[in-house]
Short mmCIF file of C-alpha atoms and ligand atoms in Angstrom, two decimals:
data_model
loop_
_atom_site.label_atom_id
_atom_site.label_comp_id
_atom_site.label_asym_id
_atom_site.label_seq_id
_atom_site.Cartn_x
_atom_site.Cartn_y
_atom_site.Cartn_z
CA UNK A 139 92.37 119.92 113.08
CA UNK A 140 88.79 118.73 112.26
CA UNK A 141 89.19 115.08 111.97
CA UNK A 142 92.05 115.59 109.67
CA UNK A 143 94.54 112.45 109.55
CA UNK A 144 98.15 112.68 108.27
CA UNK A 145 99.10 109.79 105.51
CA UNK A 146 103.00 109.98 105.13
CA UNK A 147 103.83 107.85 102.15
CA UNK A 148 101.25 107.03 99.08
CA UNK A 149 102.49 103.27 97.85
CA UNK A 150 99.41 101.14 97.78
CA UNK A 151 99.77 100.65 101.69
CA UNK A 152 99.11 104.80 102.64
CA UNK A 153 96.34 104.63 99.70
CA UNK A 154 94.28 101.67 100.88
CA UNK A 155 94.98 103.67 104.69
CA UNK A 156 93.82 106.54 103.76
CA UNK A 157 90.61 105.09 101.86
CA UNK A 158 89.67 103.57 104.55
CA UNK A 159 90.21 106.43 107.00
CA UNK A 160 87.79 108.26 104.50
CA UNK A 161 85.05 105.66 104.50
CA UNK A 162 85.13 106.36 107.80
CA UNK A 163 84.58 109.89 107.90
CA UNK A 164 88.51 111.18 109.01
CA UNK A 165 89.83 113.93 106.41
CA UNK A 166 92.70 112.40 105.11
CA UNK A 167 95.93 114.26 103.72
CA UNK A 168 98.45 111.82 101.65
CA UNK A 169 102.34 113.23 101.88
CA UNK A 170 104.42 111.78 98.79
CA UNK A 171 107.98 112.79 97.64
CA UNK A 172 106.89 111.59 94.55
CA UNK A 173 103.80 110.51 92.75
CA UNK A 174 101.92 108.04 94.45
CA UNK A 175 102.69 104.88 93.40
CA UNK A 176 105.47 104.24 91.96
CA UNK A 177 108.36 102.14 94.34
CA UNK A 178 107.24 98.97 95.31
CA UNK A 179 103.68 99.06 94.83
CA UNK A 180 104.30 99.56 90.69
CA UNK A 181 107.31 97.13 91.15
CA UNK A 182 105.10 94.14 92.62
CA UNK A 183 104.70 90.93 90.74
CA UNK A 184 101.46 91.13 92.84
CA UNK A 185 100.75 87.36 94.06
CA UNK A 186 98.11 87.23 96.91
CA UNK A 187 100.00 83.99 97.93
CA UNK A 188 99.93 82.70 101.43
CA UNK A 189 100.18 78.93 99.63
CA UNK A 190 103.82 80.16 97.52
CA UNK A 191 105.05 83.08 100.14
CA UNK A 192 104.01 81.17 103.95
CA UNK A 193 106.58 78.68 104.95
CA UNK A 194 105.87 79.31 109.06
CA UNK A 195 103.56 80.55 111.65
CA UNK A 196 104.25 83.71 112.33
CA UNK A 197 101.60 87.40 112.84
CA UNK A 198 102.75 87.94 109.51
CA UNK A 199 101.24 84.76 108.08
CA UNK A 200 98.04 84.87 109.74
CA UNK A 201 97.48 88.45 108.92
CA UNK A 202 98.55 87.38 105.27
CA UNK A 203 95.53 84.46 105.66
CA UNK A 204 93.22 87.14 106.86
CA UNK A 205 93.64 89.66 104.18
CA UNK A 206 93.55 86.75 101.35
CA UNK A 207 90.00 86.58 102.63
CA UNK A 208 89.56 90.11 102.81
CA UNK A 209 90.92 90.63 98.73
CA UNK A 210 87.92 89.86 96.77
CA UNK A 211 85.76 92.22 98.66
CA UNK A 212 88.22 95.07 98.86
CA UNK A 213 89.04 94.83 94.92
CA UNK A 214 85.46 94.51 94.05
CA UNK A 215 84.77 97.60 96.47
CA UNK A 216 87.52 99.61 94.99
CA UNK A 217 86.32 98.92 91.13
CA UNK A 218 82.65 100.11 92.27
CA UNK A 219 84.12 102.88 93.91
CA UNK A 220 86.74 104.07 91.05
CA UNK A 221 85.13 102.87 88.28
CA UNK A 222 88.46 100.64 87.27
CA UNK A 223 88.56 97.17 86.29
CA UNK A 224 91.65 95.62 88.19
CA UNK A 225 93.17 92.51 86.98
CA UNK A 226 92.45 90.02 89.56
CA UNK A 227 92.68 86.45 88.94
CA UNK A 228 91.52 83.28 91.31
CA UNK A 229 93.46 80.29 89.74
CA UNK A 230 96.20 78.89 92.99
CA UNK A 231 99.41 78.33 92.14
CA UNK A 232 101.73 75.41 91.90
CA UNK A 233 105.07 74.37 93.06
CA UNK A 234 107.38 72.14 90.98
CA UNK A 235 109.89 69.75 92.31
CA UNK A 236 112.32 67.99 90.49
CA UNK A 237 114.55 66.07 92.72
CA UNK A 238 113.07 63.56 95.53
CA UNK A 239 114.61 66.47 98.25
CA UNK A 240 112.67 69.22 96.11
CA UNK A 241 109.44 67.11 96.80
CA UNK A 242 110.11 66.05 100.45
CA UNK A 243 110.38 70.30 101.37
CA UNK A 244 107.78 70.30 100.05
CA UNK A 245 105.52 68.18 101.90
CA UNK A 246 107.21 69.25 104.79
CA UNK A 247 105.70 72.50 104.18
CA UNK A 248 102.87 71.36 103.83
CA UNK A 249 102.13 69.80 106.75
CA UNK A 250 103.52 73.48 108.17
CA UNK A 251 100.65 74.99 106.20
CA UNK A 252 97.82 72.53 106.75
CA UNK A 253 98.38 73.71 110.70
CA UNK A 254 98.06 77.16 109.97
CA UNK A 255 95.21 76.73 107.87
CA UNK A 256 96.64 76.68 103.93
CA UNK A 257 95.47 74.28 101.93
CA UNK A 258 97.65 72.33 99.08
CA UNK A 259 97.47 68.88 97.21
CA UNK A 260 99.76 67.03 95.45
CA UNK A 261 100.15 66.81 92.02
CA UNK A 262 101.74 63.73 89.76
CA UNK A 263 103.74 64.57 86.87
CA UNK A 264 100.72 63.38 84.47
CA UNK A 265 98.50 65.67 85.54
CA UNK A 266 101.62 68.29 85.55
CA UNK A 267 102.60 67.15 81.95
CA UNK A 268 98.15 67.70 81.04
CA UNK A 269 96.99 70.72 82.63
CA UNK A 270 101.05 72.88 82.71
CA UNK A 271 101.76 71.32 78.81
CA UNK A 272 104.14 73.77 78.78
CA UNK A 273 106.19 73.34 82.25
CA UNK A 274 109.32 71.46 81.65
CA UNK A 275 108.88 67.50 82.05
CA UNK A 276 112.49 66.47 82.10
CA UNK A 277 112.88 65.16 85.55
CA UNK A 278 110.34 66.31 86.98
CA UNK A 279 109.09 64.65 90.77
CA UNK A 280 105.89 66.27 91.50
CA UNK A 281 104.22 69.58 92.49
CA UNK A 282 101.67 71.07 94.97
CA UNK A 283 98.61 72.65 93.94
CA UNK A 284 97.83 75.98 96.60
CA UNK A 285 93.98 76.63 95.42
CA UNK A 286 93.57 79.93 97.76
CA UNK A 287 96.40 81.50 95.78
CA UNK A 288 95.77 84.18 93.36
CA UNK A 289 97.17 87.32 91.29
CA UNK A 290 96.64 91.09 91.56
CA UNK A 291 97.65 94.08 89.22
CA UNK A 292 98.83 96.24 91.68
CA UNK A 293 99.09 99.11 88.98
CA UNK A 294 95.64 98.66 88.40
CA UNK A 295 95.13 98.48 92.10
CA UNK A 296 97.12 101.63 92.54
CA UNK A 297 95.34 103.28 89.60
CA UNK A 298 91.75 102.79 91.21
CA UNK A 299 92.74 103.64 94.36
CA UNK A 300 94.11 107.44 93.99
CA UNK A 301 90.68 107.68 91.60
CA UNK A 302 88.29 106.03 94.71
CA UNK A 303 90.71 108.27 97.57
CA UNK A 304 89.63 111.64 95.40
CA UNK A 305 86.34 110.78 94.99
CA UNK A 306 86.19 110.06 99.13
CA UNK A 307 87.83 113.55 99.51
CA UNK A 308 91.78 112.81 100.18
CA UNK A 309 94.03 115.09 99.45
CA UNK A 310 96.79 114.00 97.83
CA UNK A 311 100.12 116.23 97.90
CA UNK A 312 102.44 115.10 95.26
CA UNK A 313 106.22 116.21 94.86
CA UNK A 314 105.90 117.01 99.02
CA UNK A 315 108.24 114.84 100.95
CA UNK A 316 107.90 115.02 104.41
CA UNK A 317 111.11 115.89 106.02
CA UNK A 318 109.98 115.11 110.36
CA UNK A 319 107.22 114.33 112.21
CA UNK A 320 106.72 115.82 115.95
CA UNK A 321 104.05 113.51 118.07
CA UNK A 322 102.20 115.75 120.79
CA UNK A 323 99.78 114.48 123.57
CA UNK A 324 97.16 116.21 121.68
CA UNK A 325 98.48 116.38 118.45
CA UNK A 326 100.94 115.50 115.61
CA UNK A 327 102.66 117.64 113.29
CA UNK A 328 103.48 117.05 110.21
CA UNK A 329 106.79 119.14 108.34
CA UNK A 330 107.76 119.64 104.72
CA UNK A 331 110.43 122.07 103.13
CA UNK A 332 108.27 124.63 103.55
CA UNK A 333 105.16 124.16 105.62
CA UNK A 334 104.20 122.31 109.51
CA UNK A 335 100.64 121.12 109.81
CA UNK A 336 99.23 120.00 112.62
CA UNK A 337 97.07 116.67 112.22
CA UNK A 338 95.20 114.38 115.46
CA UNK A 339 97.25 111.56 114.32
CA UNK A 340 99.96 110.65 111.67
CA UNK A 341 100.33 107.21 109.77
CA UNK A 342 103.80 106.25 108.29
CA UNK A 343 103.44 104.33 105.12
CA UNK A 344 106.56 104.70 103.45
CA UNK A 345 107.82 101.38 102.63
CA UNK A 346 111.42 100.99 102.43
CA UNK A 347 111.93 104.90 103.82
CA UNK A 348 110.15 104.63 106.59
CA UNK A 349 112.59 104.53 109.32
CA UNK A 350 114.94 107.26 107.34
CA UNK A 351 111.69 110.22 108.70
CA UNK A 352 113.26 112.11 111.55
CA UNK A 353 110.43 111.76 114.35
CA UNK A 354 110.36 113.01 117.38
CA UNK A 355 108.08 112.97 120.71
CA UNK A 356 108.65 109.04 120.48
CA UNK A 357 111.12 106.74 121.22
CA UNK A 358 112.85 105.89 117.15
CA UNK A 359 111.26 103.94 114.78
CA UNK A 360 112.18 100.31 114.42
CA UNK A 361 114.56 100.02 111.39
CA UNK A 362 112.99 99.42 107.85
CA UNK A 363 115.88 98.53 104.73
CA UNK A 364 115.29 98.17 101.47
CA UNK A 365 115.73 94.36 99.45
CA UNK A 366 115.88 95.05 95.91
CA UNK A 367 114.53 93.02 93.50
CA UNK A 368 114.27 92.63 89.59
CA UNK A 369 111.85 91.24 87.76
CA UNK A 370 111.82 90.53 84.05
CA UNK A 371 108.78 90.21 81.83
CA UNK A 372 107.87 88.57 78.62
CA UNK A 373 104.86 89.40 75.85
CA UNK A 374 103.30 85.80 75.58
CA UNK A 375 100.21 84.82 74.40
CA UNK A 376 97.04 84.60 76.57
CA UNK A 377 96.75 81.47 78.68
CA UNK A 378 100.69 80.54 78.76
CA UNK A 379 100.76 80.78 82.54
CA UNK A 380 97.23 80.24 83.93
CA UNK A 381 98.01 79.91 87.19
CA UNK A 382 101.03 81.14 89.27
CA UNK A 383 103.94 78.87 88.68
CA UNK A 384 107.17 78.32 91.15
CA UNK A 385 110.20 76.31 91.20
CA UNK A 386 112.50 77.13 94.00
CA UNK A 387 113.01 81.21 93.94
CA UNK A 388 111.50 82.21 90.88
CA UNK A 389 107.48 82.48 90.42
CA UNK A 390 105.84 83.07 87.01
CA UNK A 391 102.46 84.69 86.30
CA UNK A 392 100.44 86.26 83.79
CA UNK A 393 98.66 89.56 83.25
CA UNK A 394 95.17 89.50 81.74
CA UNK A 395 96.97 91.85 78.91
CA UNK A 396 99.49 89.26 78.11
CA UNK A 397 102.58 89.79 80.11
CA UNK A 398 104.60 87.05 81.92
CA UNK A 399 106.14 88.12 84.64
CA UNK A 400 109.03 86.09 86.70
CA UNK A 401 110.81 86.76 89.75
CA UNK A 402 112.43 87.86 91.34
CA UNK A 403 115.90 88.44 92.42
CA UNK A 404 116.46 89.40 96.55
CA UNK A 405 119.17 92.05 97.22
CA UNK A 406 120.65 93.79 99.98
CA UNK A 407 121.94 96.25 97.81
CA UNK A 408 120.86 99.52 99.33
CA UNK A 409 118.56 101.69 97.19
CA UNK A 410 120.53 101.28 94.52
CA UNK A 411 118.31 101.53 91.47
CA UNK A 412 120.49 100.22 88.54
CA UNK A 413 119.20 97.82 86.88
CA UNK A 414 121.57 94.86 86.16
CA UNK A 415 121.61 93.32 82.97
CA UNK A 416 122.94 90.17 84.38
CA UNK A 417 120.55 89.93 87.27
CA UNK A 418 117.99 89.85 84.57
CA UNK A 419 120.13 86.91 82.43
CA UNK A 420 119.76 84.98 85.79
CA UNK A 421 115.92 85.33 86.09
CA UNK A 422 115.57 84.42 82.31
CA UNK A 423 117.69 81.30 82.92
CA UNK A 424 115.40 80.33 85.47
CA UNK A 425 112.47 81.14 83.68
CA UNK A 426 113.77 78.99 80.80
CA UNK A 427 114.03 75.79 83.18
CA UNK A 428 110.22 75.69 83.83
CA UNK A 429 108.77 76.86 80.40
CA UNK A 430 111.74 75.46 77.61
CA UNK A 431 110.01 77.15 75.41
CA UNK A 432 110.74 80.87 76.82
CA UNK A 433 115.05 80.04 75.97
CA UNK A 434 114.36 81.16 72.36
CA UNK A 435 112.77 84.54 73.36
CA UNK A 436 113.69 87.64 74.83
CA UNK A 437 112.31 89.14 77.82
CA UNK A 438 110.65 92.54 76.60
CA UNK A 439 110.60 94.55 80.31
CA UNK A 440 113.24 94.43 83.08
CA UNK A 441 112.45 96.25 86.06
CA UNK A 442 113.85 97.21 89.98
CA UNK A 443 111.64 97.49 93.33
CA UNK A 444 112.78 98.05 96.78
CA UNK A 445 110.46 95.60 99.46
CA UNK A 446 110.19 97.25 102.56
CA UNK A 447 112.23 95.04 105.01
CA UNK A 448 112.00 94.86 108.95
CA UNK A 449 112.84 92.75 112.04
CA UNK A 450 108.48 92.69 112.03
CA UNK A 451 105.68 93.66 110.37
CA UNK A 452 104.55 97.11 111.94
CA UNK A 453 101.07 97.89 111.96
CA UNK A 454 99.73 99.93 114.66
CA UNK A 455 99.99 102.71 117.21
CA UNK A 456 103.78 103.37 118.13
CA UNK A 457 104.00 104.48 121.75
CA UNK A 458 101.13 107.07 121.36
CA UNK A 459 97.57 106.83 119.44
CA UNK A 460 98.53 109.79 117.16
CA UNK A 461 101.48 107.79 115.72
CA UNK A 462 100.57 104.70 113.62
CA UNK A 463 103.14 102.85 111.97
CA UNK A 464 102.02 101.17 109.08
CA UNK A 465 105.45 99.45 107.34
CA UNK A 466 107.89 96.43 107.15
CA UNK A 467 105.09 94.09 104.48
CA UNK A 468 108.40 92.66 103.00
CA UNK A 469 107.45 90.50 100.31
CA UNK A 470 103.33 90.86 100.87
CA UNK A 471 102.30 94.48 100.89
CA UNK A 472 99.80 94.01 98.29
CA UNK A 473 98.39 91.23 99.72
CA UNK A 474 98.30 92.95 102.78
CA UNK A 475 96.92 96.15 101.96
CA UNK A 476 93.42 95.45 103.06
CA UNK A 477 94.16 94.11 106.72
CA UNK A 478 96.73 96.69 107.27
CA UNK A 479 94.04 99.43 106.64
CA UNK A 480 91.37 97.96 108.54
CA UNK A 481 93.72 97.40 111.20
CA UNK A 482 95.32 101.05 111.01
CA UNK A 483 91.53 102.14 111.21
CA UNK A 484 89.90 100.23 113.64
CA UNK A 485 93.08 101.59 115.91
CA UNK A 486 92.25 104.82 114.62
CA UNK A 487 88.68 104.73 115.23
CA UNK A 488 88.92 103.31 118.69
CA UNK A 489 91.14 105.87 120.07
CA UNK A 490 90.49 109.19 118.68
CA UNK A 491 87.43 110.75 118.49
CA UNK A 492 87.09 113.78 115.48
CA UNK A 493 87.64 116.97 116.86
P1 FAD B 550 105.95 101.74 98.62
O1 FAD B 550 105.07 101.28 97.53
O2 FAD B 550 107.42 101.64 98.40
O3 FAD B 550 105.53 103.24 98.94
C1 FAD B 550 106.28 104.07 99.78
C2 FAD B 550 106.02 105.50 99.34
O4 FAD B 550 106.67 106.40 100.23
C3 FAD B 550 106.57 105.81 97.95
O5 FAD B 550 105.51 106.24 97.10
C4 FAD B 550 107.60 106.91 98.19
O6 FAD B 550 107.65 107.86 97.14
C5 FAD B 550 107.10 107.52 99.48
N1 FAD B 550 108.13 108.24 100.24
C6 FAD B 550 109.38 107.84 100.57
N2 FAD B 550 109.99 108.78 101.34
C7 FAD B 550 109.11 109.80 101.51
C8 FAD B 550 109.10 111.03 102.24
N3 FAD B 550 110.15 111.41 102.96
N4 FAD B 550 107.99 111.79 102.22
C9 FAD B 550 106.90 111.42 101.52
N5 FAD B 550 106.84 110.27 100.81
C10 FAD B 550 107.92 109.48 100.80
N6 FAD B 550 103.95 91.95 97.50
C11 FAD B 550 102.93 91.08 97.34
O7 FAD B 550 101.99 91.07 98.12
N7 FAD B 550 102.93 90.18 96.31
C12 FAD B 550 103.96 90.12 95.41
O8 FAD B 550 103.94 89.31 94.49
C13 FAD B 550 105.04 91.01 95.56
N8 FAD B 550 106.07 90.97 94.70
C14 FAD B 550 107.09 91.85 94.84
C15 FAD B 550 108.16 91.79 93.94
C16 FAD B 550 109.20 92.71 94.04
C17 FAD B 550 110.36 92.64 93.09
C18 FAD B 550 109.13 93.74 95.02
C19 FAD B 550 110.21 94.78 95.09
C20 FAD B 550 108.09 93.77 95.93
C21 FAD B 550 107.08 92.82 95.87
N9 FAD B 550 106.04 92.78 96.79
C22 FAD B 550 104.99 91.93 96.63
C23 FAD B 550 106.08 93.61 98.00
C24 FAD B 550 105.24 94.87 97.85
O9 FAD B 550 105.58 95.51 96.64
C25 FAD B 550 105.51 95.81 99.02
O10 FAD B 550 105.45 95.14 100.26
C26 FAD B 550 104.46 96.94 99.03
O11 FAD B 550 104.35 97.52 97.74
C27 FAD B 550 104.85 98.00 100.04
O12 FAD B 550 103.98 99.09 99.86
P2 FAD B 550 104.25 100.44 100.62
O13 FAD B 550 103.13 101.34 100.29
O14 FAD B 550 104.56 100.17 102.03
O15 FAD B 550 105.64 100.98 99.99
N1 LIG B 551 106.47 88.28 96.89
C1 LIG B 551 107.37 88.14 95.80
C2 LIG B 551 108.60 88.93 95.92
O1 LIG B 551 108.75 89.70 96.84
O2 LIG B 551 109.45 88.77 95.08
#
């Protein structure tokens, strides 16, 4: 087995696992049934927003704190290492209200935050109406200002990291999915359509699929569902969205090569991946009430992703060191990609020893 470490799923959570694991010396194998990539992790509006996404303590949140601190350093590591520039961008975010109610929630939350350790201010409609010219001023009651929120391309993210995995000596094993996994005391095995590899330890990373892998040797997974969501974008000129923007559900952002994107719609639909032309009306309705200006244009992308759901965030060893679950990130996998795989490897690290 020589050190050799299983990686079944390659969305940006088994990447950022599995370049890790090879920093730290394990031989990793990534399992995808596709190319690696391309469900949620392409799908991501990619907000690194504890400010916009935290409403309550939870692990969750303060893992979602922790790896916000973690970003800058794991982005700026993975650019050195793959020689890709990712689109990262510090700016916060704000939250509009426009009703007195809107604006009370939203002190509410906070006060939530400020015991947890996010930061916000307030913002008047004046400075609202001079530094967001565009944001709709009809009505509006306020906002809140979350300075530790930022934006991520996690395409560019994705991009760097299968470059940086190669060049750390993962193997990745496209068009194989895994069909079970059997855990042994000494051992776990890994099976495809038409080969069984034995590994010292096997990480599940596949999102919304996770709990769908037959496994064996352990008691069975906890559930994982998919929540679909659409997204629309819009080609806008630089600077239209400098920060993230929210109001209520939907969040808009800008790419550093000029897209808008807004989100996002939040489906129990199953993995159904139609994408619904009225779903996308809705989202450019809402888009329309914070930036007026975006009614007389049409959005130029629409687009589906499935968020891994779960009763909890799963990271760590399930029932047996040679199993790590690594799943249920919800609405903050990229964001939580690098605490998830130091977490997954400091596990790994302090329980197996390379054989
Ligand atoms: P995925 O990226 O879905 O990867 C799972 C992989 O498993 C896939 O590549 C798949 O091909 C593979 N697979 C499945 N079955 C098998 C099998 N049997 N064998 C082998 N491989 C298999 N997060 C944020 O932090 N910020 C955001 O702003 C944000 N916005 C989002 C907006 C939308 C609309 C959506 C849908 C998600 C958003 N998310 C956001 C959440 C984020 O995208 C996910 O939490 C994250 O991408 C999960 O990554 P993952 O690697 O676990 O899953
Ligand atoms: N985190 C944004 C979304 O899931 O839509």
């Amino acid at each position: 087995m020589n050190g050799r470490i299983a990686i079944v799923g390659g969305g940006i959570i088994g990447l950022s696992v599995a370049w890790r694991l090879a920093q730290s010396g394990w031989q990793i194998e990534v399992f995808d049934k596709a190319q690696v990539g391309q469900e949620a992790s392409w799908a991501a509006a990619g907000m690194l927003a504890p400010g916009g996404e935290v409403d309550a303590d939870s692990p969750m949140a303060q893992l979602a704190i922790e790896s916000r601190q973690l970003f800058r350093a794991f982005v700026d590591s993975l650019e050195a290492e793959s020689g890709v520039s990712i689109d990262m961008q510090e700016a916060g975010a704000i939250e509009l209200a426009y009703s007195d109610d809107e604006l009370n929630k939203l002190q509410h939350k906070a006060m939530v935050q400020s015991g947890i350790g996010i930061r916000s201010r307030p913002l008047a409609p004046k400075q609202i109406e001079t530094f967001w010219p565009r944001v709709r001023r009809d009505g509006l009651a306020g906002a809140r200002f979350y300075p530790g929120d930022g934006v991520v391309s996690p395409r560019e993210m994705v991009t760097a990291m299968k470059i940086a995995a190669k060049a750390r000596g993962v193997e990745l094993h496209e068009g194989r999915a895994v069909t079970a996994v059997h855990v042994g005391d000494a051992y776990s095995d890994v099976m495809t359509y038409d080969s069984d590899r034995r590994f010292q330890a096997v990480v599940i990373a596949l999102g919304a699929w996770s709990s769908a892998l037959l496994v064996s040797g352990v008691p069975a997974l906890p559930e994982a569902y998919p929540v679909k969501g659409h997204l629309i974008g819009y080609r806008q000129p630089d600077q239209t969205c400098s920060t993230i923007i929210r109001h209520g559900h939907t969040y808009l952002l800008q790419r550093a090569n000029g897209l808008l994107v807004v989100g996002a719609s939040v489906e129990h639909a199953g993995f159904d991946r139609t994408v619904n032309p009225e779903t996308a009306e809705v989202l450019a309705r809402e888009a329309a009430q914070v930036f007026p200006h975006l009614a007389e244009t049409t959005p130029s992308q629409v687009w589906i992703g499935f968020r891994p759901g779960s009763e909890q965030l799963r990271v760590g060893p399930w029932h047996s060191p040679r199993l790590q679950l690594a799943y249920g990130h919800y609405r903050n996998g990229i964001l939580l990609a690098p605490v998830t795989a130091d977490r997954i490897t400091a596990s790994i690290n302090a329980n197996l020893r390379k054989q």
